[in-house]
Structures are given as C-alpha cells and as structure tokens.
mmCIF file of C-alpha atoms in Angstrom:
data_model
loop_
_atom_site.group_PDB
_atom_site.id
_atom_site.type_symbol
_atom_site.label_atom_id
_atom_site.label_comp_id
_atom_site.label_asym_id
_atom_site.label_seq_id
_atom_site.Cartn_x
_atom_site.Cartn_y
_atom_site.Cartn_z
ATOM 1 C CA MET C 69 -30.765 -21.409 -3.333
ATOM 2 C CA ALA C 70 -29.090 -24.532 -2.020
ATOM 3 C CA TYR C 71 -25.678 -26.095 -2.490
ATOM 4 C CA LYS C 72 -24.838 -29.489 -3.978
ATOM 5 C CA LYS C 73 -23.119 -32.342 -2.156
ATOM 6 C CA ILE C 74 -20.889 -34.852 -3.929
ATOM 7 C CA SER C 75 -18.381 -37.400 -2.663
ATOM 8 C CA MET C 76 -14.619 -36.866 -2.519
ATOM 9 C CA ASP C 77 -14.251 -39.619 -5.124
ATOM 10 C CA GLU C 78 -16.552 -37.759 -7.533
ATOM 11 C CA ALA C 79 -14.642 -34.531 -6.876
ATOM 12 C CA ARG C 80 -11.264 -36.224 -7.441
ATOM 13 C CA LYS C 81 -12.471 -37.536 -10.818
ATOM 14 C CA ILE C 82 -13.602 -34.031 -11.812
ATOM 15 C CA PHE C 83 -10.302 -32.442 -10.721
ATOM 16 C CA GLU C 84 -8.175 -35.099 -12.449
ATOM 17 C CA SER C 85 -10.155 -34.945 -15.694
ATOM 18 C CA GLY C 86 -10.128 -31.156 -15.865
ATOM 19 C CA ALA C 87 -13.910 -31.302 -16.363
ATOM 20 C CA ASP C 88 -16.168 -28.510 -15.134
ATOM 21 C CA GLY C 89 -13.838 -25.854 -16.552
ATOM 22 C CA SER C 90 -12.991 -23.027 -14.205
ATOM 23 C CA TYR C 91 -13.531 -23.644 -10.509
ATOM 24 C CA THR C 92 -12.088 -22.880 -7.099
ATOM 25 C CA ILE C 93 -11.215 -25.519 -4.495
ATOM 26 C CA LEU C 94 -11.841 -24.029 -1.058
ATOM 27 C CA ASP C 95 -10.326 -25.530 2.092
ATOM 28 C CA VAL C 96 -12.202 -24.167 5.124
ATOM 29 C CA ARG C 97 -9.907 -25.655 7.791
ATOM 30 C CA ARG C 98 -7.646 -23.512 9.982
ATOM 31 C CA LEU C 99 -4.384 -22.302 8.408
ATOM 32 C CA ASP C 100 -2.283 -24.764 10.446
ATOM 33 C CA GLU C 101 -4.412 -27.665 9.168
ATOM 34 C CA PHE C 102 -4.205 -26.336 5.579
ATOM 35 C CA SER C 103 -0.412 -26.007 5.859
ATOM 36 C CA SER C 104 -0.072 -29.614 6.982
ATOM 37 C CA GLY C 105 -1.461 -30.793 3.623
ATOM 38 C CA HIS C 106 -4.257 -29.866 1.237
ATOM 39 C CA ILE C 107 -5.761 -30.748 -2.134
ATOM 40 C CA PRO C 108 -3.493 -29.346 -4.879
ATOM 41 C CA GLY C 109 -4.584 -25.893 -6.045
ATOM 42 C CA ALA C 110 -6.858 -25.273 -3.058
ATOM 43 C CA ILE C 111 -7.125 -21.883 -1.400
ATOM 44 C CA ASN C 112 -7.680 -21.474 2.325
ATOM 45 C CA VAL C 113 -10.422 -19.438 3.982
ATOM 46 C CA ALA C 114 -11.147 -20.765 7.478
ATOM 47 C CA ASN C 115 -14.813 -21.523 8.157
ATOM 48 C CA GLU C 116 -14.593 -19.424 11.320
ATOM 49 C CA SER C 117 -13.621 -16.368 9.251
ATOM 50 C CA ILE C 118 -16.616 -16.647 6.903
ATOM 51 C CA GLY C 119 -19.124 -14.197 8.347
ATOM 52 C CA THR C 120 -21.797 -12.003 6.856
ATOM 53 C CA GLU C 121 -19.516 -10.469 4.223
ATOM 54 C CA ALA C 122 -18.238 -12.300 1.166
ATOM 55 C CA PRO C 123 -14.599 -13.395 1.588
ATOM 56 C CA ALA C 124 -12.210 -11.203 -0.422
ATOM 57 C CA GLU C 125 -10.619 -14.402 -1.811
ATOM 58 C CA LEU C 126 -13.953 -15.289 -3.477
ATOM 59 C CA PRO C 127 -15.008 -12.207 -5.453
ATOM 60 C CA ASP C 128 -17.190 -14.020 -8.036
ATOM 61 C CA LYS C 129 -20.440 -15.235 -6.477
ATOM 62 C CA ASN C 130 -21.236 -17.280 -9.611
ATOM 63 C CA GLN C 131 -17.872 -19.111 -9.624
ATOM 64 C CA LEU C 132 -18.047 -22.887 -9.156
ATOM 65 C CA ILE C 133 -16.585 -23.510 -5.681
ATOM 66 C CA TYR C 134 -15.794 -26.937 -4.231
ATOM 67 C CA VAL C 135 -15.708 -26.710 -0.419
ATOM 68 C CA TYR C 136 -14.006 -29.186 1.922
ATOM 69 C CA CYS C 137 -12.663 -29.447 5.466
ATOM 70 C CA ARG C 138 -11.278 -32.296 7.580
ATOM 71 C CA SER C 139 -14.339 -34.483 8.123
ATOM 72 C CA GLY C 140 -17.237 -32.726 6.384
ATOM 73 C CA ASN C 141 -18.787 -30.755 9.254
ATOM 74 C CA ARG C 142 -17.148 -27.358 8.615
ATOM 75 C CA SER C 143 -17.554 -27.694 4.832
ATOM 76 C CA LYS C 144 -21.314 -28.055 5.362
ATOM 77 C CA GLN C 145 -21.367 -24.984 7.633
ATOM 78 C CA ALA C 146 -19.254 -22.969 5.184
ATOM 79 C CA ALA C 147 -21.408 -24.028 2.204
ATOM 80 C CA GLU C 148 -24.533 -22.872 4.049
ATOM 81 C CA LYS C 149 -22.913 -19.528 4.953
ATOM 82 C CA LEU C 150 -21.693 -18.916 1.378
ATOM 83 C CA VAL C 151 -25.135 -19.685 -0.077
ATOM 84 C CA ALA C 152 -26.671 -17.272 2.472
ATOM 85 C CA GLN C 153 -24.241 -14.610 1.169
ATOM 86 C CA GLY C 154 -25.531 -15.094 -2.370
ATOM 87 C CA TYR C 155 -23.054 -17.575 -3.851
ATOM 88 C CA THR C 156 -24.856 -19.608 -6.505
ATOM 89 C CA ASN C 157 -22.541 -22.489 -7.395
ATOM 90 C CA ILE C 158 -21.330 -24.158 -4.182
ATOM 91 C CA VAL C 159 -20.475 -27.876 -4.002
ATOM 92 C CA ASP C 160 -19.702 -29.486 -0.633
ATOM 93 C CA ILE C 161 -17.217 -32.318 -1.154
ATOM 94 C CA GLY C 162 -16.854 -33.271 2.508
ATOM 95 C CA GLY C 163 -13.645 -34.057 4.351
ATOM 96 C CA ILE C 164 -10.049 -34.468 3.244
ATOM 97 C CA ILE C 165 -9.944 -37.644 5.377
ATOM 98 C CA ASP C 166 -11.762 -39.271 2.418
ATOM 99 C CA TRP C 167 -9.396 -37.810 -0.233
ATOM 100 C CA LYS C 168 -7.432 -40.445 -2.147
ATOM 101 C CA GLY C 169 -5.562 -38.095 -4.482
ATOM 102 C CA LYS C 170 -2.308 -36.149 -4.163
ATOM 103 C CA ILE C 171 -1.662 -33.863 -1.201
ATOM 104 C CA GLU C 172 0.179 -30.557 -1.517
ATOM 105 C CA LYS C 173 2.113 -28.931 1.324
#
C-alpha cells in the first residue's frame, strides 16, 4: 500500500471547500515549530516520535490523513512510516512553506 502526494494548493482547496468529508490534518514538525504556526485544525505528532507503533492520536488506520511538515522531507518520511504501520489513506501534502491559507497559533 502506498500513500498519495498532492500539492499544498490542492490540499488548501479541499480544506476550504469542506470536500473529502472527515479527515485529519497531521503536522509532523516538532512541537516548537507547530506552536509557531500551523494549518488550522491540524494536530501535531512529531515525525521523530512516529515509530513502530501507531500513534495514540491516530487510532483509525482507515481515516483520511493529510500529512505535512516544513519543507516536505519529514512529511514524506512520516507518510512512509504510517503506511508501514498499516494506515490505508495517507496523503502527503508537503511543506507549510508552500501554504497560502490561514495560519493558526
């Protein structure tokens, strides 16, 4: 099973339209980076903390999860780790440096 990759612009359109129904936005940066500003509604699970066990914050392995980081490197790593843990609906949206929407602090 692989994950999908879409651009931040595509993701922003999905989030703003409310399309795709129920999903989770996952920020895999460190907590200090997350606290400095993140996509509204995102939850934070640092890439470094994603190991062999499913993160407690993500109990549903079939949930649609949009993953991002700062530049796109850690989101790719996290997406690969989550898929290896059995998550079936992972979408890597790259780095927040490409985000043109609102920022929440």
